Each structure stands twice: as C-alpha cells, then as structure tokens.
Amino acid sequence: MRIIGFTEFGGPEVLDIHDVPEPHAGPGEVRIAVKAAAVNPTDTETRQGNGSPAQLPAPHVPGMDAAGVIDEVGEPTAELDTSPWSVGDHVMAIAIPLRGHGGAYVEYLVADADSLARIPEGRSLEEASTLPMNGLTALQALEKLDLDPGQVLGVTGAAGTLGGYVVQLAKLQGLTVIADAAPKDRERVVALGADHVVERGDDFPDKVREIYPDGVDGLVDAAVMNELAVPAVRSGGGFATVRFWKGPEDSDLTFHIVWVGDEYHHGDKLDALRELVESGVVTLEVADTLPAEQATEAHRRFQEGGVRGRLVLTF
C-alpha cells in the first residue's frame, strides 16, 4: 500500500510516498480504507522528531485523524467485539503514529474495534476526519479540569480546531468561557459561544483579570502558552496542558497533562462527539483538501499559520 512518511526528521520536504506491505485486520480489529486524513500540529511535531523514537521502523508515518470505509473485519475476541462493524461502514478513528506504521497517512489503517465510531450523518469523510483527535483531546481536558456549571474556563488558541471544540463543549457543560482571538478571528470565537473574547497575546492573563480579578477557575492552553498563561488562573485552579508541560514546581495550581492516546480505546466517547455534531453543538470545518501526494505542501501551508479549520489529505 501507499503511505506518506519520512525516513529522516526535518521540514515538510522529508515527506514522501512509500510502498509498504499491506496490513490486514486481525482478531479484534478492523481495516479501514482511508479516504481522508486531517493534518494536525502533532503531525508536524512527529515529522520534526518530537516524540518519534528512532528505533521505530522507517518510514515513519504521521497522522492521528482518519476517516474511511471498513473493508475488512477481524474475528471478535474476549476483549474486543468486532460485531458492530461491517464491511462498507463509514467510520472515523484516531491513529497512534508511535505504533510502527500506525499513523493515519496510509491507504489502509488497521484499528482496534473499540477505537472508532461512525461518521456523523450528513457529513463527508473529509469533515469527519477533522474530529477524532481534537474532539477527544477537548473532552479529556474538560474531564480533567472537572469544573462545575457556572465556573469560569479560560481558553487560549480558541480560534483553532482544538480551542474551538473546547469552547463549544464547555458551553454545553454550563461553563462561562473567556477566550482569546486575534481581531480577524473575534467573530469566529464569539460564534463558537465564548462569553468573553480578549485579544490574543502574551498579556492574555492581564486581560482575563480585568474581567475576573481573581482569575479563572480552570484553563485549557490550546495555544501552548505554558508559563505565560499561568497568571490567568486563580489560586488553587486547574491548568490543562497539551504538550506534556508540567508547570512550575512552586505553583499552587493543579497541572493536568492531556494526552489523546489515552482515549484510543474510547470509541464510545468518539460516538458521543458524533451525536453532538449531528445535533449542531459541535461544528466541523475543512480549510482545504489536497491529494495525499501533496502532503509536503499541506504541511508547509499549515506551518505558515493562519489556517482555520483543518487541511485534509485525501486518498
């Protein structure tokens, strides 16, 4: 099968087409003929060598979001029941690039039966491919912060895909949301449901405390501001970080490291996100689609910044 991968770490130019043996569904697994794979920040990090062990067999394959059509179903096991799935089902799934050729930039993705969900009704495979990784990350961040209705959540990077999902899911939970946005993205973030929108920048905490002098109860740092965002949170509050940052040792905040890989076997949560898309609570956005052979161009455009929604590679 064709995959998009790299044999050395570096810029977008290291991505290339490779042929590798075609995988097949084993017990407790299904095989997805991938039609769409979204491009995420984690993909560029993987390509640059951040979190990709050199001992994995090359070529390394990035990608954590896939949508496609099931074309093989393995036998059920005591742990994993494959019976809900049939050849021809349109599904979405997260992929774990650190599992050999396990990234999503592939023609065929083998997935555990409990790691996927049907795509939202009325939505395309390209749209569905933008949901799994970021949607599950947003859910996990909010679960770890465990705020009560009426409490205040801060969100950095709210105009991005992850930040946007956080805002929408937080409003569903009854939270008050204060989020950041560049002037050109302000209306976008307001439309997502944010109660307060302040201008994006390193002085985000100052702007937050102009509205909430004691600080917010919790914060999801989708923009990876790290220590710059800490002063926005009240004493004893929570801080959800998506890049394994542990926070300063002398802080009285609780720092929650969010890692979507922990959600791999939670297809039920992905299915709940599907329902929220169908009900209009969560919105999906494709910035553009490119053939998988143009992955280098997709990564280049993504790293240039300013992309709203997700670039999607098609197979």
PDB file of C-alpha atoms in Angstrom:
ATOM      1  CA  MET A   1       0.000   0.000   0.000  1.00  0.00           C
ATOM      2  CA  ARG A   2       0.983   3.650  -0.361  1.00  0.00           C
ATOM      3  CA  ILE A   3       1.855   5.614   2.724  1.00  0.00           C
ATOM      4  CA  ILE A   4       3.085   9.156   3.256  1.00  0.00           C
ATOM      5  CA  GLY A   5       6.075   9.074   5.575  1.00  0.00           C
ATOM      6  CA  PHE A   6       9.663  10.050   6.153  1.00  0.00           C
ATOM      7  CA  THR A   7      12.982   8.310   6.751  1.00  0.00           C
ATOM      8  CA  GLU A   8      14.675  11.249   8.464  1.00  0.00           C
ATOM      9  CA  PHE A   9      13.376  14.056  10.620  1.00  0.00           C
ATOM     10  CA  GLY A  10      13.135  17.552   9.194  1.00  0.00           C
ATOM     11  CA  GLY A  11      10.945  20.029   7.335  1.00  0.00           C
ATOM     12  CA  PRO A  12       7.941  19.327   5.108  1.00  0.00           C
ATOM     13  CA  GLU A  13      10.253  18.267   2.290  1.00  0.00           C
ATOM     14  CA  VAL A  14      11.145  14.989   4.083  1.00  0.00           C
ATOM     15  CA  LEU A  15       7.626  13.658   3.449  1.00  0.00           C
ATOM     16  CA  ASP A  16       7.417  11.268   0.515  1.00  0.00           C
ATOM     17  CA  ILE A  17       5.367   8.405  -0.903  1.00  0.00           C
ATOM     18  CA  HIS A  18       6.490   4.927   0.154  1.00  0.00           C
ATOM     19  CA  ASP A  19       5.245   1.424  -0.580  1.00  0.00           C
ATOM     20  CA  VAL A  20       4.961  -0.951   2.381  1.00  0.00           C
ATOM     21  CA  PRO A  21       3.280  -4.347   2.827  1.00  0.00           C
ATOM     22  CA  GLU A  22      -0.488  -4.127   3.013  1.00  0.00           C
ATOM     23  CA  PRO A  23      -1.789  -4.766   6.567  1.00  0.00           C
ATOM     24  CA  HIS A  24      -4.843  -6.897   7.354  1.00  0.00           C
ATOM     25  CA  ALA A  25      -7.351  -6.959  10.179  1.00  0.00           C
ATOM     26  CA  GLY A  26      -6.533  -9.454  12.894  1.00  0.00           C
ATOM     27  CA  PRO A  27      -8.676 -10.648  15.814  1.00  0.00           C
ATOM     28  CA  GLY A  28     -10.474  -7.749  17.464  1.00  0.00           C
ATOM     29  CA  GLU A  29      -9.541  -5.393  14.618  1.00  0.00           C
ATOM     30  CA  VAL A  30     -10.998  -3.808  11.523  1.00  0.00           C
ATOM     31  CA  ARG A  31      -9.239  -2.436   8.479  1.00  0.00           C
ATOM     32  CA  ILE A  32     -10.205   0.993   7.178  1.00  0.00           C
ATOM     33  CA  ALA A  33      -9.636   2.019   3.579  1.00  0.00           C
ATOM     34  CA  VAL A  34      -8.623   5.579   4.452  1.00  0.00           C
ATOM     35  CA  LYS A  35     -10.182   8.293   2.321  1.00  0.00           C
ATOM     36  CA  ALA A  36      -9.267  11.344   4.425  1.00  0.00           C
ATOM     37  CA  ALA A  37      -6.599  12.198   6.993  1.00  0.00           C
ATOM     38  CA  ALA A  38      -6.515  15.588   8.733  1.00  0.00           C
ATOM     39  CA  VAL A  39      -3.252  17.496   9.239  1.00  0.00           C
ATOM     40  CA  ASN A  40      -2.619  18.496  12.871  1.00  0.00           C
ATOM     41  CA  PRO A  41       0.127  20.231  14.879  1.00  0.00           C
ATOM     42  CA  THR A  42       1.094  16.831  16.284  1.00  0.00           C
ATOM     43  CA  ASP A  43       1.850  15.654  12.744  1.00  0.00           C
ATOM     44  CA  THR A  44       4.429  18.390  12.222  1.00  0.00           C
ATOM     45  CA  GLU A  45       5.920  17.661  15.644  1.00  0.00           C
ATOM     46  CA  THR A  46       6.222  13.980  14.714  1.00  0.00           C
ATOM     47  CA  ARG A  47       7.889  14.873  11.407  1.00  0.00           C
ATOM     48  CA  GLN A  48      10.424  17.059  13.205  1.00  0.00           C
ATOM     49  CA  GLY A  49      11.346  14.235  15.578  1.00  0.00           C
ATOM     50  CA  ASN A  50       9.483  15.346  18.683  1.00  0.00           C
ATOM     51  CA  GLY A  51       8.074  12.154  20.164  1.00  0.00           C
ATOM     52  CA  SER A  52       9.093   9.789  17.350  1.00  0.00           C
ATOM     53  CA  PRO A  53      11.560   7.206  18.671  1.00  0.00           C
ATOM     54  CA  ALA A  54      14.335   6.476  16.194  1.00  0.00           C
ATOM     55  CA  GLN A  55      14.021   2.749  16.897  1.00  0.00           C
ATOM     56  CA  LEU A  56      10.671   2.536  15.116  1.00  0.00           C
ATOM     57  CA  PRO A  57      10.932   1.052  11.620  1.00  0.00           C
ATOM     58  CA  ALA A  58      11.229   3.638   8.863  1.00  0.00           C
ATOM     59  CA  PRO A  59       9.433   5.103   7.092  1.00  0.00           C
ATOM     60  CA  HIS A  60       7.736   6.893   9.968  1.00  0.00           C
ATOM     61  CA  VAL A  61       4.105   7.775   9.294  1.00  0.00           C
ATOM     62  CA  PRO A  62       2.453  10.836  10.839  1.00  0.00           C
ATOM     63  CA  GLY A  63      -1.253  11.465  11.262  1.00  0.00           C
ATOM     64  CA  MET A  64      -3.703  10.940  14.126  1.00  0.00           C
ATOM     65  CA  ASP A  65      -7.051  11.552  12.380  1.00  0.00           C
ATOM     66  CA  ALA A  66      -8.565   9.264   9.765  1.00  0.00           C
ATOM     67  CA  ALA A  67     -11.910   8.627   8.132  1.00  0.00           C
ATOM     68  CA  GLY A  68     -12.763   5.997   5.568  1.00  0.00           C
ATOM     69  CA  VAL A  69     -14.646   2.812   4.768  1.00  0.00           C
ATOM     70  CA  ILE A  70     -14.225  -0.505   6.571  1.00  0.00           C
ATOM     71  CA  ASP A  71     -13.102  -3.176   4.101  1.00  0.00           C
ATOM     72  CA  GLU A  72     -12.056  -5.987   6.480  1.00  0.00           C
ATOM     73  CA  VAL A  73     -13.429  -7.134   9.841  1.00  0.00           C
ATOM     74  CA  GLY A  74     -11.445  -9.496  12.044  1.00  0.00           C
ATOM     75  CA  GLU A  75     -12.846 -12.142  14.346  1.00  0.00           C
ATOM     76  CA  PRO A  76     -14.165 -10.975  17.735  1.00  0.00           C
ATOM     77  CA  THR A  77     -12.081 -11.671  20.825  1.00  0.00           C
ATOM     78  CA  ALA A  78     -12.942 -11.867  24.514  1.00  0.00           C
ATOM     79  CA  GLU A  79     -11.686  -8.288  24.894  1.00  0.00           C
ATOM     80  CA  LEU A  80     -12.742  -6.696  21.611  1.00  0.00           C
ATOM     81  CA  ASP A  81     -16.079  -7.284  19.907  1.00  0.00           C
ATOM     82  CA  THR A  82     -15.992  -6.597  16.186  1.00  0.00           C
ATOM     83  CA  SER A  83     -19.657  -7.490  15.606  1.00  0.00           C
ATOM     84  CA  PRO A  84     -20.933  -3.874  15.474  1.00  0.00           C
ATOM     85  CA  TRP A  85     -18.819  -3.327  12.368  1.00  0.00           C
ATOM     86  CA  SER A  86     -19.423  -4.449   8.811  1.00  0.00           C
ATOM     87  CA  VAL A  87     -17.621  -4.042   5.517  1.00  0.00           C
ATOM     88  CA  GLY A  88     -18.846  -0.812   3.975  1.00  0.00           C
ATOM     89  CA  ASP A  89     -19.329   1.142   7.219  1.00  0.00           C
ATOM     90  CA  HIS A  90     -18.164   4.753   7.015  1.00  0.00           C
ATOM     91  CA  VAL A  91     -16.093   5.432  10.120  1.00  0.00           C
ATOM     92  CA  MET A  92     -13.654   7.833  11.777  1.00  0.00           C
ATOM     93  CA  ALA A  93     -10.805   6.910  14.100  1.00  0.00           C
ATOM     94  CA  ILE A  94      -7.729   8.160  15.878  1.00  0.00           C
ATOM     95  CA  ALA A  95      -4.392   6.621  14.944  1.00  0.00           C
ATOM     96  CA  ILE A  96      -1.254   6.330  17.069  1.00  0.00           C
ATOM     97  CA  PRO A  97       1.842   7.130  14.956  1.00  0.00           C
ATOM     98  CA  LEU A  98       4.190   5.634  17.528  1.00  0.00           C
ATOM     99  CA  ARG A  99       2.932   2.143  16.609  1.00  0.00           C
ATOM    100  CA  GLY A 100       5.216   1.440  13.671  1.00  0.00           C
ATOM    101  CA  HIS A 101       3.229   2.316  10.524  1.00  0.00           C
ATOM    102  CA  GLY A 102       0.289   3.267  12.721  1.00  0.00           C
ATOM    103  CA  GLY A 103      -0.116   6.860  11.545  1.00  0.00           C
ATOM    104  CA  ALA A 104      -3.127   7.985   9.520  1.00  0.00           C
ATOM    105  CA  TYR A 105      -1.350   8.961   6.274  1.00  0.00           C
ATOM    106  CA  VAL A 106      -1.934   5.491   4.818  1.00  0.00           C
ATOM    107  CA  GLU A 107      -4.187   3.781   2.307  1.00  0.00           C
ATOM    108  CA  TYR A 108      -5.187   1.153   4.865  1.00  0.00           C
ATOM    109  CA  LEU A 109      -5.359   1.651   8.620  1.00  0.00           C
ATOM    110  CA  VAL A 110      -5.823  -1.292  10.974  1.00  0.00           C
ATOM    111  CA  ALA A 111      -7.654  -0.230  14.122  1.00  0.00           C
ATOM    112  CA  ASP A 112      -8.920  -1.910  17.270  1.00  0.00           C
ATOM    113  CA  ALA A 113     -12.674  -2.363  17.135  1.00  0.00           C
ATOM    114  CA  ASP A 114     -13.295  -0.120  20.143  1.00  0.00           C
ATOM    115  CA  SER A 115     -11.281   2.838  18.814  1.00  0.00           C
ATOM    116  CA  LEU A 116     -13.624   4.115  16.112  1.00  0.00           C
ATOM    117  CA  ALA A 117     -17.107   5.461  15.504  1.00  0.00           C
ATOM    118  CA  ARG A 118     -19.439   6.015  12.598  1.00  0.00           C
ATOM    119  CA  ILE A 119     -19.121   9.390  10.914  1.00  0.00           C
ATOM    120  CA  PRO A 120     -21.815  11.997  11.639  1.00  0.00           C
ATOM    121  CA  GLU A 121     -24.887  11.629   9.460  1.00  0.00           C
ATOM    122  CA  GLY A 122     -24.891  14.021   6.549  1.00  0.00           C
ATOM    123  CA  ARG A 123     -21.190  14.836   6.872  1.00  0.00           C
ATOM    124  CA  SER A 124     -18.424  13.922   4.452  1.00  0.00           C
ATOM    125  CA  LEU A 125     -15.461  11.712   5.236  1.00  0.00           C
ATOM    126  CA  GLU A 126     -13.248  14.778   4.866  1.00  0.00           C
ATOM    127  CA  GLU A 127     -15.252  16.649   7.507  1.00  0.00           C
ATOM    128  CA  ALA A 128     -15.344  13.623   9.815  1.00  0.00           C
ATOM    129  CA  SER A 129     -11.558  13.265   9.677  1.00  0.00           C
ATOM    130  CA  THR A 130     -11.180  16.608  11.489  1.00  0.00           C
ATOM    131  CA  LEU A 131     -12.985  15.442  14.639  1.00  0.00           C
ATOM    132  CA  PRO A 132     -11.365  12.453  16.410  1.00  0.00           C
ATOM    133  CA  MET A 133      -8.031  13.698  17.785  1.00  0.00           C
ATOM    134  CA  ASN A 134      -9.015  17.245  18.637  1.00  0.00           C
ATOM    135  CA  GLY A 135     -12.508  16.351  19.814  1.00  0.00           C
ATOM    136  CA  LEU A 136     -11.228  13.658  22.183  1.00  0.00           C
ATOM    137  CA  THR A 137      -8.443  15.956  23.393  1.00  0.00           C
ATOM    138  CA  ALA A 138     -11.007  18.647  24.230  1.00  0.00           C
ATOM    139  CA  LEU A 139     -13.176  16.135  26.088  1.00  0.00           C
ATOM    140  CA  GLN A 140     -10.236  14.847  28.107  1.00  0.00           C
ATOM    141  CA  ALA A 141      -9.085  18.352  29.047  1.00  0.00           C
ATOM    142  CA  LEU A 142     -12.523  19.274  30.356  1.00  0.00           C
ATOM    143  CA  GLU A 143     -12.866  15.958  32.198  1.00  0.00           C
ATOM    144  CA  LYS A 144      -9.553  16.507  33.974  1.00  0.00           C
ATOM    145  CA  LEU A 145     -10.383  20.084  34.952  1.00  0.00           C
ATOM    146  CA  ASP A 146     -13.759  18.840  36.263  1.00  0.00           C
ATOM    147  CA  LEU A 147     -15.351  22.277  36.597  1.00  0.00           C
ATOM    148  CA  ASP A 148     -18.925  22.776  37.783  1.00  0.00           C
ATOM    149  CA  PRO A 149     -21.608  24.631  35.816  1.00  0.00           C
ATOM    150  CA  GLY A 150     -21.213  28.360  36.329  1.00  0.00           C
ATOM    151  CA  GLN A 151     -17.448  28.214  36.904  1.00  0.00           C
ATOM    152  CA  VAL A 152     -15.159  30.128  34.569  1.00  0.00           C
ATOM    153  CA  LEU A 153     -12.922  28.483  31.963  1.00  0.00           C
ATOM    154  CA  GLY A 154     -10.150  30.244  30.078  1.00  0.00           C
ATOM    155  CA  VAL A 155      -9.226  29.026  26.594  1.00  0.00           C
ATOM    156  CA  THR A 156      -6.130  30.044  24.654  1.00  0.00           C
ATOM    157  CA  GLY A 157      -5.961  29.344  20.928  1.00  0.00           C
ATOM    158  CA  ALA A 158      -9.751  29.462  20.767  1.00  0.00           C
ATOM    159  CA  ALA A 159      -9.845  30.152  17.027  1.00  0.00           C
ATOM    160  CA  GLY A 160      -8.047  26.879  16.307  1.00  0.00           C
ATOM    161  CA  THR A 161      -9.651  23.483  15.930  1.00  0.00           C
ATOM    162  CA  LEU A 162      -8.860  22.216  19.433  1.00  0.00           C
ATOM    163  CA  GLY A 163      -9.681  25.516  21.117  1.00  0.00           C
ATOM    164  CA  GLY A 164     -12.937  25.773  19.199  1.00  0.00           C
ATOM    165  CA  TYR A 165     -14.069  22.323  20.327  1.00  0.00           C
ATOM    166  CA  VAL A 166     -13.180  23.228  23.925  1.00  0.00           C
ATOM    167  CA  VAL A 167     -15.329  26.363  23.775  1.00  0.00           C
ATOM    168  CA  GLN A 168     -18.320  24.512  22.346  1.00  0.00           C
ATOM    169  CA  LEU A 169     -18.089  21.591  24.770  1.00  0.00           C
ATOM    170  CA  ALA A 170     -17.546  23.910  27.731  1.00  0.00           C
ATOM    171  CA  LYS A 171     -20.712  25.842  26.922  1.00  0.00           C
ATOM    172  CA  LEU A 172     -22.593  22.537  26.721  1.00  0.00           C
ATOM    173  CA  GLN A 173     -21.410  21.856  30.283  1.00  0.00           C
ATOM    174  CA  GLY A 174     -22.712  25.192  31.504  1.00  0.00           C
ATOM    175  CA  LEU A 175     -19.335  26.875  31.960  1.00  0.00           C
ATOM    176  CA  THR A 176     -18.615  30.556  31.466  1.00  0.00           C
ATOM    177  CA  VAL A 177     -15.875  30.883  28.831  1.00  0.00           C
ATOM    178  CA  ILE A 178     -13.320  33.628  28.346  1.00  0.00           C
ATOM    179  CA  ALA A 179     -11.227  33.026  25.244  1.00  0.00           C
ATOM    180  CA  ASP A 180      -8.582  34.747  23.162  1.00  0.00           C
ATOM    181  CA  ALA A 181      -8.639  35.680  19.491  1.00  0.00           C
ATOM    182  CA  ALA A 182      -6.820  37.849  17.010  1.00  0.00           C
ATOM    183  CA  PRO A 183      -9.021  40.707  15.764  1.00  0.00           C
ATOM    184  CA  LYS A 184      -9.700  38.864  12.488  1.00  0.00           C
ATOM    185  CA  ASP A 185     -10.930  35.812  14.447  1.00  0.00           C
ATOM    186  CA  ARG A 186     -13.043  37.589  17.044  1.00  0.00           C
ATOM    187  CA  GLU A 187     -16.401  36.984  15.361  1.00  0.00           C
ATOM    188  CA  ARG A 188     -15.448  33.356  14.814  1.00  0.00           C
ATOM    189  CA  VAL A 189     -14.823  32.777  18.535  1.00  0.00           C
ATOM    190  CA  VAL A 190     -17.959  34.658  19.533  1.00  0.00           C
ATOM    191  CA  ALA A 191     -19.940  32.392  17.193  1.00  0.00           C
ATOM    192  CA  LEU A 192     -18.459  29.356  18.959  1.00  0.00           C
ATOM    193  CA  GLY A 193     -20.151  30.560  22.147  1.00  0.00           C
ATOM    194  CA  ALA A 194     -17.438  32.310  24.163  1.00  0.00           C
ATOM    195  CA  ASP A 195     -18.919  34.699  26.756  1.00  0.00           C
ATOM    196  CA  HIS A 196     -15.896  36.997  26.675  1.00  0.00           C
ATOM    197  CA  VAL A 197     -13.276  37.370  23.946  1.00  0.00           C
ATOM    198  CA  VAL A 198      -9.988  39.173  24.651  1.00  0.00           C
ATOM    199  CA  GLU A 199      -7.255  39.945  22.181  1.00  0.00           C
ATOM    200  CA  ARG A 200      -4.692  37.228  21.664  1.00  0.00           C
ATOM    201  CA  GLY A 201      -1.202  37.925  23.037  1.00  0.00           C
ATOM    202  CA  ASP A 202       1.299  37.361  25.822  1.00  0.00           C
ATOM    203  CA  ASP A 203      -0.740  39.666  28.071  1.00  0.00           C
ATOM    204  CA  PHE A 204      -3.716  37.275  27.991  1.00  0.00           C
ATOM    205  CA  PRO A 205      -3.637  36.888  31.811  1.00  0.00           C
ATOM    206  CA  ASP A 206      -3.825  40.665  32.315  1.00  0.00           C
ATOM    207  CA  LYS A 207      -6.852  40.895  30.053  1.00  0.00           C
ATOM    208  CA  VAL A 208      -8.501  37.971  31.844  1.00  0.00           C
ATOM    209  CA  ARG A 209      -8.019  39.589  35.238  1.00  0.00           C
ATOM    210  CA  GLU A 210      -9.535  42.832  34.016  1.00  0.00           C
ATOM    211  CA  ILE A 211     -12.779  40.843  33.797  1.00  0.00           C
ATOM    212  CA  TYR A 212     -12.137  38.263  36.537  1.00  0.00           C
ATOM    213  CA  PRO A 213      -9.765  39.867  39.077  1.00  0.00           C
ATOM    214  CA  ASP A 214      -9.173  36.593  40.934  1.00  0.00           C
ATOM    215  CA  GLY A 215      -8.505  34.660  37.720  1.00  0.00           C
ATOM    216  CA  VAL A 216     -10.367  31.817  36.022  1.00  0.00           C
ATOM    217  CA  ASP A 217     -11.185  28.507  37.718  1.00  0.00           C
ATOM    218  CA  GLY A 218      -9.515  26.472  35.003  1.00  0.00           C
ATOM    219  CA  LEU A 219      -7.725  26.948  31.708  1.00  0.00           C
ATOM    220  CA  VAL A 220      -7.183  24.869  28.568  1.00  0.00           C
ATOM    221  CA  ASP A 221      -3.947  26.043  26.961  1.00  0.00           C
ATOM    222  CA  ALA A 222      -4.597  25.089  23.339  1.00  0.00           C
ATOM    223  CA  ALA A 223      -2.138  27.779  22.177  1.00  0.00           C
ATOM    224  CA  VAL A 224       0.678  26.206  24.260  1.00  0.00           C
ATOM    225  CA  MET A 225       1.490  29.461  26.045  1.00  0.00           C
ATOM    226  CA  ASN A 226       2.677  27.461  29.081  1.00  0.00           C
ATOM    227  CA  GLU A 227       4.115  29.741  31.789  1.00  0.00           C
ATOM    228  CA  LEU A 228       2.796  32.870  30.055  1.00  0.00           C
ATOM    229  CA  ALA A 229      -0.793  31.714  30.642  1.00  0.00           C
ATOM    230  CA  VAL A 230      -0.388  30.622  34.270  1.00  0.00           C
ATOM    231  CA  PRO A 231      -1.250  34.021  35.849  1.00  0.00           C
ATOM    232  CA  ALA A 232      -4.701  33.850  34.250  1.00  0.00           C
ATOM    233  CA  VAL A 233      -5.720  31.070  36.674  1.00  0.00           C
ATOM    234  CA  ARG A 234      -6.855  31.715  40.232  1.00  0.00           C
ATOM    235  CA  SER A 235      -5.011  30.307  43.205  1.00  0.00           C
ATOM    236  CA  GLY A 236      -5.838  26.612  43.516  1.00  0.00           C
ATOM    237  CA  GLY A 237      -7.267  26.404  39.996  1.00  0.00           C
ATOM    238  CA  GLY A 238      -6.568  23.926  37.209  1.00  0.00           C
ATOM    239  CA  PHE A 239      -4.411  24.170  34.087  1.00  0.00           C
ATOM    240  CA  ALA A 240      -4.758  21.685  31.198  1.00  0.00           C
ATOM    241  CA  THR A 241      -1.643  21.430  29.030  1.00  0.00           C
ATOM    242  CA  VAL A 242      -1.423  19.599  25.692  1.00  0.00           C
ATOM    243  CA  ARG A 243       2.357  19.386  25.221  1.00  0.00           C
ATOM    244  CA  PHE A 244       3.393  17.489  28.375  1.00  0.00           C
ATOM    245  CA  TRP A 245       4.377  20.668  30.215  1.00  0.00           C
ATOM    246  CA  LYS A 246       4.270  20.032  33.971  1.00  0.00           C
ATOM    247  CA  GLY A 247       4.157  23.631  35.145  1.00  0.00           C
ATOM    248  CA  PRO A 248       6.388  25.448  37.651  1.00  0.00           C
ATOM    249  CA  GLU A 249       7.190  23.479  40.807  1.00  0.00           C
ATOM    250  CA  ASP A 250       6.285  26.346  43.144  1.00  0.00           C
ATOM    251  CA  SER A 251       2.768  26.834  41.742  1.00  0.00           C
ATOM    252  CA  ASP A 252      -0.361  26.001  43.745  1.00  0.00           C
ATOM    253  CA  LEU A 253      -2.260  25.190  40.545  1.00  0.00           C
ATOM    254  CA  THR A 254      -3.076  21.631  39.519  1.00  0.00           C
ATOM    255  CA  PHE A 255      -1.500  20.898  36.135  1.00  0.00           C
ATOM    256  CA  HIS A 256      -3.249  18.279  34.021  1.00  0.00           C
ATOM    257  CA  ILE A 257      -1.272  16.738  31.165  1.00  0.00           C
ATOM    258  CA  VAL A 258      -3.671  15.905  28.350  1.00  0.00           C
ATOM    259  CA  TRP A 259      -2.699  13.057  26.009  1.00  0.00           C
ATOM    260  CA  VAL A 260      -5.234  11.839  23.474  1.00  0.00           C
ATOM    261  CA  GLY A 261      -3.518   8.452  23.202  1.00  0.00           C
ATOM    262  CA  ASP A 262      -5.231   7.593  26.481  1.00  0.00           C
ATOM    263  CA  GLU A 263      -8.540   7.788  24.604  1.00  0.00           C
ATOM    264  CA  TYR A 264      -7.617   5.223  21.953  1.00  0.00           C
ATOM    265  CA  HIS A 265     -10.000   2.560  23.267  1.00  0.00           C
ATOM    266  CA  HIS A 266     -12.813   5.047  23.921  1.00  0.00           C
ATOM    267  CA  GLY A 267     -14.807   4.750  20.738  1.00  0.00           C
ATOM    268  CA  ASP A 268     -17.871   5.422  22.893  1.00  0.00           C
ATOM    269  CA  LYS A 269     -16.626   8.975  23.520  1.00  0.00           C
ATOM    270  CA  LEU A 270     -15.975   9.439  19.827  1.00  0.00           C
ATOM    271  CA  ASP A 271     -19.504   8.273  19.145  1.00  0.00           C
ATOM    272  CA  ALA A 272     -20.806  10.813  21.674  1.00  0.00           C
ATOM    273  CA  LEU A 273     -18.958  13.501  19.713  1.00  0.00           C
ATOM    274  CA  ARG A 274     -20.651  12.220  16.569  1.00  0.00           C
ATOM    275  CA  GLU A 275     -24.023  12.812  18.210  1.00  0.00           C
ATOM    276  CA  LEU A 276     -23.000  16.346  19.208  1.00  0.00           C
ATOM    277  CA  VAL A 277     -22.065  17.109  15.600  1.00  0.00           C
ATOM    278  CA  GLU A 278     -25.413  15.779  14.415  1.00  0.00           C
ATOM    279  CA  SER A 279     -27.244  17.942  16.978  1.00  0.00           C
ATOM    280  CA  GLY A 280     -25.288  21.053  15.956  1.00  0.00           C
ATOM    281  CA  VAL A 281     -23.430  21.510  19.253  1.00  0.00           C
ATOM    282  CA  VAL A 282     -20.030  20.783  17.686  1.00  0.00           C
ATOM    283  CA  THR A 283     -19.124  22.134  14.252  1.00  0.00           C
ATOM    284  CA  LEU A 284     -16.640  20.701  11.755  1.00  0.00           C
ATOM    285  CA  GLU A 285     -14.555  22.748   9.350  1.00  0.00           C
ATOM    286  CA  VAL A 286     -12.319  21.739   6.463  1.00  0.00           C
ATOM    287  CA  ALA A 287      -9.962  24.506   5.359  1.00  0.00           C
ATOM    288  CA  ASP A 288      -8.967  22.694   2.161  1.00  0.00           C
ATOM    289  CA  THR A 289      -8.410  19.223   0.743  1.00  0.00           C
ATOM    290  CA  LEU A 290      -5.257  18.083  -1.022  1.00  0.00           C
ATOM    291  CA  PRO A 291      -4.296  14.734  -2.557  1.00  0.00           C
ATOM    292  CA  ALA A 292      -2.111  12.723  -0.185  1.00  0.00           C
ATOM    293  CA  GLU A 293       0.733  13.092  -2.661  1.00  0.00           C
ATOM    294  CA  GLN A 294       0.752  16.808  -1.774  1.00  0.00           C
ATOM    295  CA  ALA A 295       1.393  16.231   1.939  1.00  0.00           C
ATOM    296  CA  THR A 296       4.556  18.338   1.743  1.00  0.00           C
ATOM    297  CA  GLU A 297       2.519  21.312   0.521  1.00  0.00           C
ATOM    298  CA  ALA A 298      -0.123  20.706   3.197  1.00  0.00           C
ATOM    299  CA  HIS A 299       2.498  20.707   5.964  1.00  0.00           C
ATOM    300  CA  ARG A 300       4.110  23.815   4.516  1.00  0.00           C
ATOM    301  CA  ARG A 301       0.816  25.681   4.418  1.00  0.00           C
ATOM    302  CA  PHE A 302      -0.064  24.537   7.920  1.00  0.00           C
ATOM    303  CA  GLN A 303       3.232  25.739   9.372  1.00  0.00           C
ATOM    304  CA  GLU A 304       2.864  29.126   7.707  1.00  0.00           C
ATOM    305  CA  GLY A 305      -0.057  29.697  10.087  1.00  0.00           C
ATOM    306  CA  GLY A 306      -3.418  31.326   9.682  1.00  0.00           C
ATOM    307  CA  VAL A 307      -5.251  28.140   8.653  1.00  0.00           C
ATOM    308  CA  ARG A 308      -8.724  27.976  10.164  1.00  0.00           C
ATOM    309  CA  GLY A 309     -10.249  24.548  10.136  1.00  0.00           C
ATOM    310  CA  ARG A 310      -8.149  21.592   9.050  1.00  0.00           C
ATOM    311  CA  LEU A 311      -6.243  20.809   5.892  1.00  0.00           C
ATOM    312  CA  VAL A 312      -7.208  17.276   4.856  1.00  0.00           C
ATOM    313  CA  LEU A 313      -5.224  14.787   2.788  1.00  0.00           C
ATOM    314  CA  THR A 314      -7.312  12.550   0.533  1.00  0.00           C
ATOM    315  CA  PHE A 315      -6.537   9.038  -0.683  1.00  0.00           C
TER     316      PHE A 315
END
